[in-house]
C-alpha cells in the first residue's frame, strides 16, 4: 500500500482562508458592538459623570433614572409615539398596498412617490415638516391668509399635541416602506387559492378578511419588528422637528440619553437609559432573529 | 420576492375603482406635500413665505436661497454655506460604502459557501448588531476613537459606519449567495480554483444586482446619518446632516426659511437622485433586508 | 489493489452515520454505477471520491495513492454535475478551459485541447456562447467537455441526465456509452434510474440506507439479486415477490403458492439446495417476463411450469401487455406479448419459467437460491 499523500501547505491554507477572511469583520463586531455593550452596561453601574469613571455604585443610576420626571416623560412619550406610529403605519401600509394591488395604472409611479421619503434624512424630513407645521408661517398662517381667519393649528408649539406632529412626520417617512412590504406579501400569495375562494362564492371583503390578510402574517411580523426598533431608535427626527420641545413634550429615550450623557454630564444615568433601550430592542429582535435563522437551516 | 404585477384574481366594480384611485391620489399628494413645500419655497424671496404664501408658487423666482445655502449661509461660527460639509459627507460616504460592501460580499461568500460549525450563530451576532440602538455604543466609541487618534476625523466616521454597516451588507450578500448554486463552487474547486479565484472569477461577475442594492442601502444610510455625525465629527469633518441641522436651528438673526429649504434639498439631493435612478433595486433591497432573515 | 479503491469508508454528519463501511474496488476502464433511491448516500460517496466531502473513516485510493485530505483539484478527477454547474458568466470555451487555466496550462495548449474536445462532442459552433443561451442537451455536452478536456484518471457523474427530457435522456445515455467505449476511461456514475444503471455499467453498486446492498455486473444484479430490496429495485416492472411454502416431492423441492381462490399451485424449483427448507415459508421472486403464455415460453429453459390463474386486470402497452393476477395473496404482474388472448376475469393458462425463479429467506430477506 502506498503511503498517504501529503496534505500540502496550500491545501491547509485554503481550509483556513474562509475563517481568516471572516475574522476582521467578526473582530470588529465583537469589539465595537458586544464589547462596547458590555462597557456601557458596566458604566451604568458606575459613578461616571463627564468622563467614564469606575467607582461602582450598583443600581443607583437606575433608581435615580426612574425618579427623574424627565425620563418618565420620555417613556410615556415613547408609549404614545410607538403605539400610534406602529399602528398607523401598519394600517396605512396595508390599506395602500391592497389598493395598489388592484391592477392600478401607473402603479410604478405611485409606488415611487409613496416610497421616496425613505430615501430622505430625518433631518430633511424634520426641517420640511417643522416649517410647514409652524403656526407663524406654515399651514395656519396660509389658511388664515386665504381667508379662514379662525383656523388654528399650533400642535407643534403645543405641549399636549407636539408629540403627534412627530408621529405625523414619522408616519410620512416610513408608511410607504411598510406599504412595499405588504405589497410584496400580497404578490406572493398564490392566485389559484383566490380563484378557488371566488368559486366558493367569497365576496372581495371576505376574500381579504378570511383568506388574504391571514396569509400576510409574516409581513405583519416583519413590519412590527422593524417599526418597533425604528421607534425606539427615533432621534434625528425629534432633534430636527422639535428639539424635544416645547418643554419636554417630545423628549424620547434616545434624546434623553443624548442630553444626559453629552450636555448634562450624567454619563452613568445616560448609560443606564441606553441599557434599558437596548434591552427593549433585544426583547423584540432576538426571538425574531432566532426564529428566522433557525428556519433557514 | 418581487413586486411584479401578476394577474390578480380580484375584480372590482367601477365605483370602487374610482374610490380607490381617489384615495391613492390623495395619499400621493400627502407624500408629495413636503417636497412641494421645500421646492417652491426654496426659489422665492423670504417675504413671500412670511407673508402667508408658503403654499403658493413663487411670484418672484430667485436662486438666491440656493446660492446662499450652498456657499454663504452662517453655519456654526463661519459663513461658509453647506459646501464644505457636502464634501465632508462625500469623503466619508465613499470609502465607508466601498469597504462595508466589500467586507459584506466576502462575509456572505464565506457564510454560504464555506460553512462551518457555528456560522449561523456568528451571522446572528452580526445581524443583531444592525438593530441595536446606537446610544449603547456612543460612549465607548467616543473613547475608542480618542484612543486610536481618530476622534473628530473623517476616517473615524468611516470606521464607525463600516462597523455598524457590515451587518446589513453581510445580510444582503448572504441571502443572495445562499441561492447561488453550490455545485458551481464545487465544479470550480475540482477545476483547481482557490478561495479567492472562485470569489473573483465565479461569484463576483454574477453579483451585480446585489452589489447595487448594498451600495444604495449603505449610501443612503450613511449619507443620512445624524447621530454618529453629531457625536463623533470634529469641526472640519461634520457631515451634511449635522450642518443642515445647525443651519436650521441657529437662533441668531432672521430665520431665512427659503435658505433652510434650499439647504434641505441640497442635503436630500444625492440620496433622492440615487433613489430615482436606481429605485427599483432600492425597493428590492429593502425587501431582502427586512423580510428575509 | 484496483484502480479505484473505496476501502471501509464511512461518512458521518455529526453523530449520524449516513454511509456505513463501503467497500468497492474497480479496475481501470470500468464503468461503475452507484444506483439507489434518493437519500441513500450516492452523492455523498461520489463527493468523497471527488474530495468535496471529508472522509470520516477508511480510505479512498486512486492508482494506489491515498486521497484522504487531498484537494479535489489534485486528485486528477473530473466531475459532471446534475445541474451541469456551468459558469454563467463565461463562454462555453472559457468554461471548458477554466480548469486548464487554473492548472497553469499555457494558452495555446488550452486552445488545442478545447478544439479537440469540442470536435469530439460536436459543440464547435457553441464555443462563443454563454451557457444561458444553450439548450439542456447542449449544456450537458459542454459539462462533459469540461470534464473531458482535463483528461482525468476518473470521471465522476452525479445524475447527469436527470434534468433532461425523456427522449434526450435516452440519446445522451447512448452517447455516454459510446464515449466510454471509445476513450476507455474509468467512470463512476450516480443515478437513481435503474435502467441507466443496467445499460451503462460494467458494474453496479446498489445502495440503500447508506449500505451497499450488492456490487456486481448488471447480469449478476438482475439474475441473482442479493436480497429482496435489490430484486425489487432493479427491473421494470419490479420483480414479483410473494410468500410461498417449500414442499418436497420425490426429493425435488416445489414452491407451493396460493392461487386467486386459495387453491395451491405447485411450481418446481430448479435448485436442489432448497430441500433443506422443506415445510418452511420462503419469499418467492418471479420476474414479470418469466410469466408468459404457453407459446411464448422460453424454449431454452428446462423448467417451464404450467399454472392456471384468474386475470384481474390487463394493461396493453403497445409492444407488451401487462397482466395482473392474485398470487400468494399479492398482485403479481406478468409481461405478455401484445397478441396474447387475455381478458380480465377469465382464467388463463400461464407458463412460469422456474429456472429464473429466486427464493429469499423471509426473515433476513437475503437470497437463498439460486
Ligand atoms: N450536509 C449534510 N448534513 C447532514 N446530513 C446530510 C448532509 N448532506 C447529506 N446528508 C444526508 O446524507 C444522506 C445521503 O445524501 P445524498 O448522498 O445526497 O443522497 P443521494 O445522492 O443518494 O440522494 C441523506 O439522508 C442526507 O439527508
Ligand atoms: Mg444525489
GROMACS .gro file of C-alpha atoms in nm, chain A residues 14 17-19 21-22 24-26 28-34 36-37 39-41 43 51-52 54 92 96 99-105 107 110-124 127-132 134 136-139 141-142 145-146 168 171-173 175-177 180-181 183-191 194-195 198 204 207-208 212 218 222 225-226 229 232-236 239-243 253-255 257-258 261-262 267 270-271 274-275 277-278 281-282 285-286 288-289 292-294 296-297, chain B residues 1-13 17 19-21 23-38 49-56 103-104 106-108 110-111 114-116 119-120 122-144 148 159 162-164 166-168 170 174-175 193-196 217 220 223-227 230-232 241-242 244-245 248-249 255 257 260-261 263-265 267-268 271-272 275-276 280 282-283 286-287 289-293:
model
  260
   14UNK     CA    1  -0.723   2.701   0.171
   17UNK     CA    2  -0.887   3.107   0.445
   18UNK     CA    3  -1.264   3.133   0.491
   19UNK     CA    4  -1.231   3.182   0.864
   21UNK     CA    5  -1.145   3.632   0.578
   22UNK     CA    6  -1.438   3.644   0.815
   24UNK     CA    7  -1.174   4.107   1.067
   25UNK     CA    8  -1.548   4.168   1.044
   26UNK     CA    9  -1.610   3.939   1.333
   28UNK     CA   10  -1.490   4.446   1.468
   29UNK     CA   11  -1.838   4.335   1.561
   30UNK     CA   12  -1.722   4.163   1.876
   31UNK     CA   13  -1.525   4.466   1.995
   32UNK     CA   14  -1.731   4.756   1.865
   33UNK     CA   15  -2.071   4.607   1.931
   34UNK     CA   16  -2.058   4.345   2.201
   36UNK     CA   17  -1.899   4.824   2.380
   37UNK     CA   18  -2.233   4.696   2.502
   39UNK     CA   19  -1.865   4.854   2.861
   40UNK     CA   20  -2.179   5.070   2.851
   41UNK     CA   21  -2.371   4.836   3.073
   43UNK     CA   22  -2.072   5.224   3.306
   51UNK     CA   23  -1.593   6.115   3.180
   52UNK     CA   24  -1.608   5.743   3.243
   54UNK     CA   25  -1.502   5.326   3.758
   92UNK     CA   26  -5.196   5.272   0.623
   96UNK     CA   27  -5.243   5.133   0.041
   99UNK     CA   28  -5.547   4.940  -0.309
  100UNK     CA   29  -5.231   4.936  -0.515
  101UNK     CA   30  -5.274   4.565  -0.580
  102UNK     CA   31  -5.590   4.620  -0.789
  103UNK     CA   32  -5.413   4.639  -1.124
  104UNK     CA   33  -5.370   5.013  -1.089
  105UNK     CA   34  -5.250   5.210  -1.386
  107UNK     CA   35  -4.856   5.168  -1.025
  110UNK     CA   36  -4.736   5.580  -0.740
  111UNK     CA   37  -4.508   5.335  -0.566
  112UNK     CA   38  -4.211   5.562  -0.629
  113UNK     CA   39  -4.399   5.858  -0.484
  114UNK     CA   40  -4.502   5.662  -0.174
  115UNK     CA   41  -4.155   5.533  -0.115
  116UNK     CA   42  -3.927   5.827  -0.178
  117UNK     CA   43  -3.947   5.963   0.179
  118UNK     CA   44  -3.748   5.655   0.281
  119UNK     CA   45  -3.452   5.795   0.089
  120UNK     CA   46  -3.450   6.121   0.285
  121UNK     CA   47  -3.266   6.201   0.600
  122UNK     CA   48  -3.482   6.255   0.909
  123UNK     CA   49  -3.312   6.592   0.938
  124UNK     CA   50  -3.451   6.691   0.598
  127UNK     CA   51  -3.694   7.058   0.859
  128UNK     CA   52  -3.969   7.039   0.598
  129UNK     CA   53  -4.242   6.946   0.847
  130UNK     CA   54  -4.111   7.187   1.109
  131UNK     CA   55  -4.173   7.491   0.893
  132UNK     CA   56  -4.486   7.353   0.730
  134UNK     CA   57  -4.514   7.621   1.217
  136UNK     CA   58  -4.627   8.156   1.218
  137UNK     CA   59  -4.551   8.079   0.855
  138UNK     CA   60  -4.694   7.735   0.780
  139UNK     CA   61  -5.037   7.583   0.739
  141UNK     CA   62  -5.077   8.121   0.850
  142UNK     CA   63  -5.155   8.007   0.496
  145UNK     CA   64  -5.424   8.442   0.472
  146UNK     CA   65  -5.659   8.256   0.239
  168UNK     CA   66  -4.718   6.257   1.162
  171UNK     CA   67  -4.556   5.805   0.955
  172UNK     CA   68  -4.499   6.015   0.645
  173UNK     CA   69  -4.145   5.887   0.624
  175UNK     CA   70  -4.551   5.419   0.579
  176UNK     CA   71  -4.457   5.384   0.213
  177UNK     CA   72  -4.194   5.132   0.310
  180UNK     CA   73  -4.398   4.797  -0.007
  181UNK     CA   74  -4.357   4.513   0.242
  183UNK     CA   75  -4.738   4.467  -0.141
  184UNK     CA   76  -4.461   4.211  -0.175
  185UNK     CA   77  -4.656   3.986   0.061
  186UNK     CA   78  -4.973   4.025  -0.144
  187UNK     CA   79  -4.788   3.947  -0.464
  188UNK     CA   80  -4.655   3.632  -0.307
  189UNK     CA   81  -4.997   3.484  -0.245
  190UNK     CA   82  -5.094   3.201  -0.475
  191UNK     CA   83  -5.355   3.330  -0.718
  194UNK     CA   84  -5.800   3.325  -0.457
  195UNK     CA   85  -5.969   3.187  -0.766
  198UNK     CA   86  -6.409   3.311  -0.551
  204UNK     CA   87  -6.399   4.067  -0.201
  207UNK     CA   88  -6.160   3.722   0.044
  208UNK     CA   89  -5.937   3.977   0.213
  212UNK     CA   90  -5.556   3.709   0.210
  218UNK     CA   91  -4.503   3.709   0.803
  222UNK     CA   92  -4.162   4.186   0.992
  225UNK     CA   93  -4.032   4.421   1.431
  226UNK     CA   94  -3.890   4.685   1.201
  229UNK     CA   95  -3.698   4.904   1.653
  232UNK     CA   96  -3.707   5.304   1.984
  233UNK     CA   97  -3.418   5.444   1.783
  234UNK     CA   98  -3.603   5.762   1.680
  235UNK     CA   99  -3.368   6.051   1.747
  236UNK     CA  100  -3.282   6.270   1.448
  239UNK     CA  101  -3.394   6.687   1.704
  240UNK     CA  102  -3.483   6.843   1.370
  241UNK     CA  103  -3.857   6.879   1.420
  242UNK     CA  104  -3.900   6.996   1.776
  243UNK     CA  105  -3.566   6.963   1.953
  253UNK     CA  106  -3.543   5.793   2.543
  254UNK     CA  107  -3.291   5.845   2.263
  255UNK     CA  108  -3.285   6.223   2.308
  257UNK     CA  109  -2.980   5.959   2.668
  258UNK     CA  110  -2.801   6.202   2.440
  261UNK     CA  111  -2.462   6.193   2.850
  262UNK     CA  112  -2.326   6.478   2.645
  267UNK     CA  113  -2.285   5.962   3.189
  270UNK     CA  114  -2.715   5.812   3.027
  271UNK     CA  115  -2.562   5.466   3.013
  274UNK     CA  116  -2.915   5.329   2.690
  275UNK     CA  117  -2.907   4.989   2.858
  277UNK     CA  118  -3.327   5.089   2.536
  278UNK     CA  119  -3.104   4.803   2.430
  281UNK     CA  120  -3.489   4.617   2.137
  282UNK     CA  121  -3.331   4.285   2.229
  285UNK     CA  122  -3.534   4.132   1.797
  286UNK     CA  123  -3.373   3.825   1.948
  288UNK     CA  124  -3.745   3.720   1.580
  289UNK     CA  125  -3.391   3.668   1.453
  292UNK     CA  126  -3.576   3.348   1.116
  293UNK     CA  127  -3.228   3.197   1.127
  294UNK     CA  128  -3.347   2.863   1.258
  296UNK     CA  129  -3.325   2.875   0.722
  297UNK     CA  130  -3.124   2.575   0.837
  298UNK     CA  131  -3.956   3.840  -0.358
  299UNK     CA  132  -4.072   4.064  -0.639
  300UNK     CA  133  -4.316   4.343  -0.685
  301UNK     CA  134  -4.407   4.243  -1.039
  302UNK     CA  135  -4.776   4.273  -1.110
  303UNK     CA  136  -4.947   3.945  -1.163
  304UNK     CA  137  -5.286   3.865  -1.298
  305UNK     CA  138  -5.491   3.936  -0.990
  306UNK     CA  139  -5.798   3.728  -0.926
  307UNK     CA  140  -5.975   4.016  -0.754
  308UNK     CA  141  -6.236   4.201  -0.955
  309UNK     CA  142  -6.376   4.536  -0.852
  310UNK     CA  143  -6.671   4.744  -0.964
  314UNK     CA  144  -6.225   5.155  -0.860
  316UNK     CA  145  -6.278   5.547  -0.499
  317UNK     CA  146  -5.955   5.350  -0.494
  318UNK     CA  147  -5.794   5.583  -0.745
  320UNK     CA  148  -5.762   5.751  -0.222
  321UNK     CA  149  -5.436   5.661  -0.394
  322UNK     CA  150  -5.417   6.006  -0.548
  323UNK     CA  151  -5.489   6.175  -0.216
  324UNK     CA  152  -5.207   5.991  -0.050
  325UNK     CA  153  -4.977   6.066  -0.340
  326UNK     CA  154  -5.046   6.434  -0.267
  327UNK     CA  155  -4.976   6.375   0.101
  328UNK     CA  156  -4.641   6.218   0.023
  329UNK     CA  157  -4.552   6.489  -0.226
  330UNK     CA  158  -4.653   6.776   0.002
  331UNK     CA  159  -4.325   6.828   0.191
  332UNK     CA  160  -4.126   6.801  -0.128
  333UNK     CA  161  -4.351   7.059  -0.290
  334UNK     CA  162  -4.314   7.288   0.009
  335UNK     CA  163  -3.938   7.257   0.004
  346UNK     CA  164  -4.311   8.297   0.277
  347UNK     CA  165  -4.358   8.507   0.587
  348UNK     CA  166  -4.648   8.685   0.419
  349UNK     CA  167  -4.855   8.364   0.421
  350UNK     CA  168  -4.759   8.242   0.077
  351UNK     CA  169  -4.597   7.912   0.171
  352UNK     CA  170  -4.830   7.708  -0.045
  353UNK     CA  171  -4.820   7.941  -0.344
  400UNK     CA  172  -1.649   4.309   0.353
  401UNK     CA  173  -2.018   4.220   0.327
  403UNK     CA  174  -1.668   3.836   0.143
  404UNK     CA  175  -1.862   3.757   0.459
  405UNK     CA  176  -2.168   3.649   0.262
  407UNK     CA  177  -1.788   3.257   0.347
  408UNK     CA  178  -2.116   3.221   0.536
  411UNK     CA  179  -1.765   2.775   0.319
  412UNK     CA  180  -1.993   2.689   0.602
  413UNK     CA  181  -1.854   2.570   0.930
  416UNK     CA  182  -2.152   3.001   1.135
  417UNK     CA  183  -2.521   3.075   1.184
  419UNK     CA  184  -2.180   3.428   1.410
  420UNK     CA  185  -2.413   3.563   1.145
  421UNK     CA  186  -2.682   3.613   1.408
  422UNK     CA  187  -2.435   3.815   1.615
  423UNK     CA  188  -2.352   4.032   1.313
  424UNK     CA  189  -2.716   4.076   1.222
  425UNK     CA  190  -2.830   4.174   1.570
  426UNK     CA  191  -2.567   4.447   1.560
  427UNK     CA  192  -2.773   4.621   1.289
  428UNK     CA  193  -3.066   4.668   1.518
  429UNK     CA  194  -2.912   4.785   1.843
  430UNK     CA  195  -2.998   5.138   1.950
  431UNK     CA  196  -2.667   5.308   1.883
  432UNK     CA  197  -2.691   5.501   2.208
  433UNK     CA  198  -2.548   5.192   2.372
  434UNK     CA  199  -2.216   5.230   2.187
  435UNK     CA  200  -2.182   5.608   2.181
  436UNK     CA  201  -1.977   5.648   2.498
  437UNK     CA  202  -1.723   5.370   2.442
  438UNK     CA  203  -1.697   5.459   2.072
  439UNK     CA  204  -1.604   5.815   2.159
  440UNK     CA  205  -1.335   5.680   2.394
  441UNK     CA  206  -1.210   5.431   2.138
  445UNK     CA  207  -0.694   5.546   1.819
  456UNK     CA  208  -1.470   5.332   1.068
  459UNK     CA  209  -1.821   5.039   0.836
  460UNK     CA  210  -1.852   4.869   1.172
  461UNK     CA  211  -2.225   4.930   1.205
  463UNK     CA  212  -2.139   4.530   0.776
  464UNK     CA  213  -2.431   4.354   0.941
  465UNK     CA  214  -2.662   4.472   0.667
  467UNK     CA  215  -2.343   4.076   0.502
  471UNK     CA  216  -2.556   3.612   0.233
  472UNK     CA  217  -2.918   3.596   0.117
  490UNK     CA  218  -0.968   2.737  -0.842
  491UNK     CA  219  -0.882   2.856  -0.491
  492UNK     CA  220  -1.086   3.055  -0.239
  493UNK     CA  221  -1.026   3.396  -0.391
  514UNK     CA  222  -2.851   5.099   0.104
  517UNK     CA  223  -2.845   5.622   0.185
  520UNK     CA  224  -2.538   5.994   0.397
  521UNK     CA  225  -2.849   6.036   0.609
  522UNK     CA  226  -2.688   5.953   0.941
  523UNK     CA  227  -2.708   6.223   1.203
  524UNK     CA  228  -2.636   6.055   1.536
  527UNK     CA  229  -2.328   6.478   1.568
  528UNK     CA  230  -2.147   6.263   1.824
  529UNK     CA  231  -1.809   6.200   1.666
  538UNK     CA  232  -2.697   6.641   0.804
  539UNK     CA  233  -2.530   6.796   1.106
  541UNK     CA  234  -2.816   7.138   0.793
  542UNK     CA  235  -2.944   7.097   1.145
  545UNK     CA  236  -3.197   7.542   1.066
  546UNK     CA  237  -3.164   7.552   1.443
  552UNK     CA  238  -3.486   8.286   1.014
  554UNK     CA  239  -3.680   7.978   0.567
  557UNK     CA  240  -3.337   7.637   0.502
  558UNK     CA  241  -3.549   7.473   0.237
  560UNK     CA  242  -3.030   7.355   0.220
  561UNK     CA  243  -3.268   7.069   0.298
  562UNK     CA  244  -3.299   6.990  -0.072
  564UNK     CA  245  -2.889   6.754   0.170
  565UNK     CA  246  -3.156   6.532   0.018
  568UNK     CA  247  -2.997   6.012  -0.199
  569UNK     CA  248  -3.302   6.130  -0.388
  572UNK     CA  249  -3.343   5.658  -0.542
  573UNK     CA  250  -3.492   5.789  -0.863
  577UNK     CA  251  -3.625   4.952  -0.833
  579UNK     CA  252  -3.361   5.008  -0.376
  580UNK     CA  253  -3.707   4.865  -0.314
  583UNK     CA  254  -3.531   4.696   0.136
  584UNK     CA  255  -3.739   4.384   0.088
  586UNK     CA  256  -3.304   4.321   0.407
  587UNK     CA  257  -3.619   4.324   0.608
  588UNK     CA  258  -3.843   4.040   0.514
  589UNK     CA  259  -3.582   3.770   0.497
  590UNK     CA  260  -3.358   3.699   0.793
   0.00000   0.00000   0.00000
